[in-house]
PDB file of C-alpha atoms (C1' of nucleotides) in Angstrom:
ATOM      1  CA  UNK A   1       6.591  -1.025  28.203  1.00  0.00           C
ATOM      2  CA  UNK A   2       7.850   0.555  25.098  1.00  0.00           C
ATOM      3  CA  UNK A   3       4.653   0.063  23.238  1.00  0.00           C
ATOM      4  CA  UNK A   4       6.108   0.985  19.888  1.00  0.00           C
ATOM      5  CA  UNK A   5       8.811  -0.663  17.907  1.00  0.00           C
ATOM      6  CA  UNK A   6      11.834  -1.389  19.997  1.00  0.00           C
ATOM      7  CA  UNK A   7      13.739  -2.523  16.954  1.00  0.00           C
ATOM      8  CA  UNK A   8      13.134  -0.517  13.792  1.00  0.00           C
ATOM      9  CA  UNK A   9      15.979  -2.395  12.231  1.00  0.00           C
ATOM     10  CA  UNK A  10      14.015  -5.567  12.735  1.00  0.00           C
ATOM     11  CA  UNK A  11      10.812  -4.181  11.225  1.00  0.00           C
ATOM     12  CA  UNK A  12      12.787  -3.070   8.226  1.00  0.00           C
ATOM     13  CA  UNK A  13      14.103  -6.570   7.701  1.00  0.00           C
ATOM     14  CA  UNK A  14      10.686  -8.120   8.208  1.00  0.00           C
ATOM     15  CA  UNK A  15       9.182  -5.837   5.606  1.00  0.00           C
ATOM     16  CA  UNK A  16      11.917  -6.491   3.082  1.00  0.00           C
ATOM     17  CA  UNK A  17      11.441 -10.191   3.582  1.00  0.00           C
ATOM     18  CA  UNK A  18       7.711  -9.936   3.101  1.00  0.00           C
ATOM     19  CA  UNK A  19       8.268  -8.093  -0.159  1.00  0.00           C
ATOM     20  CA  UNK A  20      10.695 -10.734  -1.322  1.00  0.00           C
ATOM     21  CA  UNK A  21       8.035 -13.345  -0.597  1.00  0.00           C
ATOM     22  CA  UNK A  22       5.687 -11.937  -3.177  1.00  0.00           C
ATOM     23  CA  UNK A  23       5.704 -14.500  -5.995  1.00  0.00           C
ATOM     24  CA  UNK A  24       6.657 -13.558  -9.519  1.00  0.00           C
ATOM     25  CA  UNK A  25       3.593 -12.486 -11.446  1.00  0.00           C
ATOM     26  CA  UNK A  26       1.718 -11.454  -8.332  1.00  0.00           C
ATOM     27  CA  UNK A  27       1.160  -8.198  -6.505  1.00  0.00           C
ATOM     28  CA  UNK A  28       0.394  -7.310  -2.901  1.00  0.00           C
ATOM     29  CA  UNK A  29      -0.814  -4.155  -1.204  1.00  0.00           C
ATOM     30  CA  UNK A  30       1.252  -2.185   1.269  1.00  0.00           C
ATOM     31  CA  UNK A  31      -1.144  -3.248   3.957  1.00  0.00           C
ATOM     32  CA  UNK A  32      -0.763  -6.902   3.091  1.00  0.00           C
ATOM     33  CA  UNK A  33       2.987  -6.656   3.162  1.00  0.00           C
ATOM     34  CA  UNK A  34       2.892  -4.885   6.489  1.00  0.00           C
ATOM     35  CA  UNK A  35       0.557  -7.470   7.970  1.00  0.00           C
ATOM     36  CA  UNK A  36       2.666 -10.280   6.659  1.00  0.00           C
ATOM     37  CA  UNK A  37       5.703  -8.649   8.190  1.00  0.00           C
ATOM     38  CA  UNK A  38       3.935  -8.744  11.515  1.00  0.00           C
ATOM     39  CA  UNK A  39       3.196  -5.028  11.437  1.00  0.00           C
ATOM     40  CA  UNK A  40      -0.525  -4.667  10.870  1.00  0.00           C
ATOM     41  CA  UNK A  41      -1.602  -1.125  10.212  1.00  0.00           C
ATOM     42  CA  UNK A  42       1.848   0.047   9.228  1.00  0.00           C
ATOM     43  CA  UNK A  43       1.285   0.286   5.501  1.00  0.00           C
ATOM     44  CA  UNK A  44       2.976   3.666   5.465  1.00  0.00           C
ATOM     45  CA  UNK A  45       6.018   2.218   7.088  1.00  0.00           C
ATOM     46  CA  UNK A  46       6.283  -0.204   4.196  1.00  0.00           C
ATOM     47  CA  UNK A  47       6.257   2.755   1.870  1.00  0.00           C
ATOM     48  CA  UNK A  48       9.016   4.445   3.814  1.00  0.00           C
ATOM     49  CA  UNK A  49      11.163   1.352   3.798  1.00  0.00           C
ATOM     50  CA  UNK A  50      10.763   0.822   0.092  1.00  0.00           C
ATOM     51  CA  UNK A  51      11.457   4.479  -0.576  1.00  0.00           C
ATOM     52  CA  UNK A  52      14.696   4.285   1.317  1.00  0.00           C
ATOM     53  CA  UNK A  53      15.604   0.950  -0.240  1.00  0.00           C
ATOM     54  CA  UNK A  54      15.279   2.503  -3.664  1.00  0.00           C
ATOM     55  CA  UNK A  55      15.611   0.592  -6.890  1.00  0.00           C
ATOM     56  CA  UNK A  56      19.137  -0.436  -6.050  1.00  0.00           C
ATOM     57  CA  UNK A  57      18.007  -3.250  -3.787  1.00  0.00           C
ATOM     58  CA  UNK A  58      17.055  -6.653  -5.102  1.00  0.00           C
ATOM     59  CA  UNK A  59      13.578  -6.104  -3.776  1.00  0.00           C
ATOM     60  CA  UNK A  60      10.656  -6.685  -6.122  1.00  0.00           C
ATOM     61  CA  UNK A  61       9.196  -3.354  -4.975  1.00  0.00           C
ATOM     62  CA  UNK A  62       7.195  -3.080  -8.175  1.00  0.00           C
ATOM     63  CA  UNK A  63       4.914  -5.854  -6.926  1.00  0.00           C
ATOM     64  CA  UNK A  64       3.725  -3.652  -4.111  1.00  0.00           C
ATOM     65  CA  UNK A  65       0.800  -1.351  -4.785  1.00  0.00           C
ATOM     66  CA  UNK A  66      -2.184   0.218  -3.118  1.00  0.00           C
ATOM     67  CA  UNK A  67      -5.013  -1.844  -1.744  1.00  0.00           C
ATOM     68  CA  UNK A  68      -7.309  -0.780  -4.569  1.00  0.00           C
ATOM     69  CA  UNK A  69      -4.879  -1.898  -7.230  1.00  0.00           C
ATOM     70  CA  UNK A  70      -3.607   1.522  -8.222  1.00  0.00           C
ATOM     71  CA  UNK A  71       0.099   2.313  -8.196  1.00  0.00           C
ATOM     72  CA  UNK A  72       1.256   4.561  -5.391  1.00  0.00           C
ATOM     73  CA  UNK A  73       2.865   7.044  -7.792  1.00  0.00           C
ATOM     74  CA  UNK A  74       1.299   9.774  -9.821  1.00  0.00           C
ATOM     75  CA  UNK A  75       0.250   8.533 -13.254  1.00  0.00           C
ATOM     76  CA  UNK A  76       2.874   9.516 -15.804  1.00  0.00           C
ATOM     77  CA  UNK A  77       5.586  10.144 -13.231  1.00  0.00           C
ATOM     78  CA  UNK A  78       8.958   8.549 -13.707  1.00  0.00           C
ATOM     79  CA  UNK A  79       8.479   6.011 -10.939  1.00  0.00           C
ATOM     80  CA  UNK A  80       5.017   5.209 -12.205  1.00  0.00           C
ATOM     81  CA  UNK A  81       6.261   4.284 -15.642  1.00  0.00           C
ATOM     82  CA  UNK A  82       9.129   2.313 -14.191  1.00  0.00           C
ATOM     83  CA  UNK A  83       6.839   0.249 -12.020  1.00  0.00           C
ATOM     84  CA  UNK A  84       4.395  -0.250 -14.843  1.00  0.00           C
ATOM     85  CA  UNK A  85       7.191  -1.435 -17.063  1.00  0.00           C
ATOM     86  CA  UNK A  86       8.468  -3.903 -14.501  1.00  0.00           C
ATOM     87  CA  UNK A  87       4.998  -5.254 -13.966  1.00  0.00           C
ATOM     88  CA  UNK A  88       4.542  -5.654 -17.682  1.00  0.00           C
ATOM     89  CA  UNK A  89       7.609  -7.867 -17.708  1.00  0.00           C
ATOM     90  CA  UNK A  90       5.714 -10.193 -15.424  1.00  0.00           C
ATOM     91  CA  UNK A  91       2.645 -10.104 -17.616  1.00  0.00           C
ATOM     92  CA  UNK A  92       0.870  -7.809 -15.223  1.00  0.00           C
ATOM     93  CA  UNK A  93      -0.905  -5.042 -17.098  1.00  0.00           C
ATOM     94  CA  UNK A  94      -2.797  -2.016 -15.874  1.00  0.00           C
ATOM     95  CA  UNK A  95      -6.473  -1.932 -16.608  1.00  0.00           C
ATOM     96  CA  UNK A  96      -7.118   1.766 -16.710  1.00  0.00           C
ATOM     97  CA  UNK A  97      -5.254   3.051 -13.667  1.00  0.00           C
ATOM     98  CA  UNK A  98      -5.298  -0.159 -11.767  1.00  0.00           C
ATOM     99  CA  UNK A  99      -3.984  -3.694 -11.746  1.00  0.00           C
ATOM    100  CA  UNK A 100      -6.550  -6.447 -11.871  1.00  0.00           C
ATOM    101  CA  UNK A 101      -6.200  -7.807  -8.360  1.00  0.00           C
ATOM    102  CA  UNK A 102      -8.621 -10.640  -9.008  1.00  0.00           C
ATOM    103  CA  UNK A 103      -6.054 -11.869 -11.476  1.00  0.00           C
ATOM    104  CA  UNK A 104      -2.707 -10.961  -9.946  1.00  0.00           C
ATOM    105  CA  UNK A 105      -3.517 -10.391  -6.297  1.00  0.00           C
ATOM    106  CA  UNK A 106      -1.341 -12.572  -4.134  1.00  0.00           C
ATOM    107  CA  UNK A 107      -3.998 -13.541  -1.614  1.00  0.00           C
ATOM    108  CA  UNK A 108      -6.802 -13.274  -4.121  1.00  0.00           C
ATOM    109  CA  UNK A 109      -7.819 -16.906  -3.689  1.00  0.00           C
ATOM    110  CA  UNK A 110      -9.328 -16.250  -0.296  1.00  0.00           C
ATOM    111  CA  UNK A 111     -11.319 -13.311  -1.564  1.00  0.00           C
ATOM    112  CA  UNK A 112     -12.271 -15.173  -4.685  1.00  0.00           C
ATOM    113  CA  UNK A 113     -13.794 -17.905  -2.592  1.00  0.00           C
ATOM    114  CA  UNK A 114     -15.871 -15.501  -0.606  1.00  0.00           C
ATOM    115  CA  UNK A 115     -17.033 -13.754  -3.739  1.00  0.00           C
ATOM    116  CA  UNK A 116     -17.949 -17.020  -5.423  1.00  0.00           C
ATOM    117  CA  UNK A 117     -16.736 -16.449  -9.006  1.00  0.00           C
ATOM    118  CA  UNK A 118     -18.929 -17.409 -11.974  1.00  0.00           C
ATOM    119  CA  UNK A 119     -18.618 -21.184 -12.517  1.00  0.00           C
ATOM    120  CA  UNK A 120     -18.606 -20.989 -16.288  1.00  0.00           C
ATOM    121  CA  UNK A 121     -17.305 -24.382 -17.131  1.00  0.00           C
ATOM    122  CA  UNK A 122     -17.373 -26.065 -20.541  1.00  0.00           C
ATOM    123  CA  UNK A 123     -20.611 -27.858 -21.292  1.00  0.00           C
ATOM    124  CA  UNK A 124     -20.578 -31.609 -21.173  1.00  0.00           C
ATOM    125  CA  UNK A 125     -17.954 -31.776 -18.467  1.00  0.00           C
ATOM    126  CA  UNK A 126     -19.558 -33.813 -15.706  1.00  0.00           C
ATOM    127  CA  UNK A 127     -18.431 -33.165 -12.187  1.00  0.00           C
TER     128      UNK A 127
ATOM    129  C1'  DG B   1       8.392  19.809  21.351  1.00  0.00           C
ATOM    130  C1'  DC B   2       4.822  21.136  17.646  1.00  0.00           C
ATOM    131  C1'  DC B   3       3.433  20.835  12.838  1.00  0.00           C
ATOM    132  C1'  DC B   4       3.423  19.028   8.323  1.00  0.00           C
ATOM    133  C1'  DT B   5       4.108  15.489   4.992  1.00  0.00           C
ATOM    134  C1'  DG B   6       4.085  10.952   3.211  1.00  0.00           C
ATOM    135  C1'  DA B   7       5.381   4.674  -2.201  1.00  0.00           C
ATOM    136  C1'  DC B   8      -1.262   3.780   3.001  1.00  0.00           C
ATOM    137  C1'  DG B   9      -6.129   1.962   4.505  1.00  0.00           C
ATOM    138  C1'  DT B  10     -10.971   2.404   5.532  1.00  0.00           C
ATOM    139  C1'  DG B  11     -15.204   4.240   6.211  1.00  0.00           C
ATOM    140  C1'  DA B  12     -18.609   7.926   5.551  1.00  0.00           C
ATOM    141  C1'  DA B  13     -20.752  11.791   3.034  1.00  0.00           C
TER     142       DA B  13
ATOM    143  C1'  DA C   1     -16.747   7.855  -8.755  1.00  0.00           C
ATOM    144  C1'  DT C   2     -14.839  11.658  -5.640  1.00  0.00           C
ATOM    145  C1'  DT C   3     -13.762  14.067  -1.579  1.00  0.00           C
ATOM    146  C1'  DC C   4     -12.965  14.271   3.427  1.00  0.00           C
ATOM    147  C1'  DA C   5     -11.644  12.829   7.771  1.00  0.00           C
ATOM    148  C1'  DC C   6      -9.081   9.850  10.830  1.00  0.00           C
ATOM    149  C1'  DG C   7      -5.847   6.473  12.281  1.00  0.00           C
ATOM    150  C1'  DC C   8      -0.990   5.075  11.860  1.00  0.00           C
ATOM    151  C1'  DC C   9       4.030   6.312  12.657  1.00  0.00           C
ATOM    152  C1'  DA C  10       8.655   8.069  11.107  1.00  0.00           C
ATOM    153  C1'  DG C  11      11.319  12.061   9.405  1.00  0.00           C
ATOM    154  C1'  DG C  12      12.375  16.662   8.737  1.00  0.00           C
ATOM    155  C1'  DG C  13      11.984  21.710   9.659  1.00  0.00           C
TER     156       DG C  13
END
DNA sequence: GCCCTGACGTGAA
DNA sequence: ATTCACGCCAGGG
């Protein structure tokens, strides 16, 4: 069997769709996008697709970043600033060199649950 | 066909 | 925190 992709055209579409699915104000890693597109392990492919798509497409490519929250471009580079700017428009700011995934990560809720965030709730509020 | 590079991810040293 | 190595796969030389 042709183990690898028999329809690159299809993968491309799946990836683009996955990127479009990222909600406004949220970010997702390349790996997440790939997985969601049904292509686990193909994070690099996502990068290729976005690179070829360019900024001309209607894709919210700026919501895609590395798994650790850093942008995929070199700090200070043209693309870096562009992405940072677009993120800022969605109230997503960089903390140092990275985006706070616990705050903007798309699938953060699952992680958050496992990490059990500090239940600092206002005093007097009975449960 | 081989080798290198890349908008990546993860684990180990 | 940083660096290295590997896995992944598509393009380009």
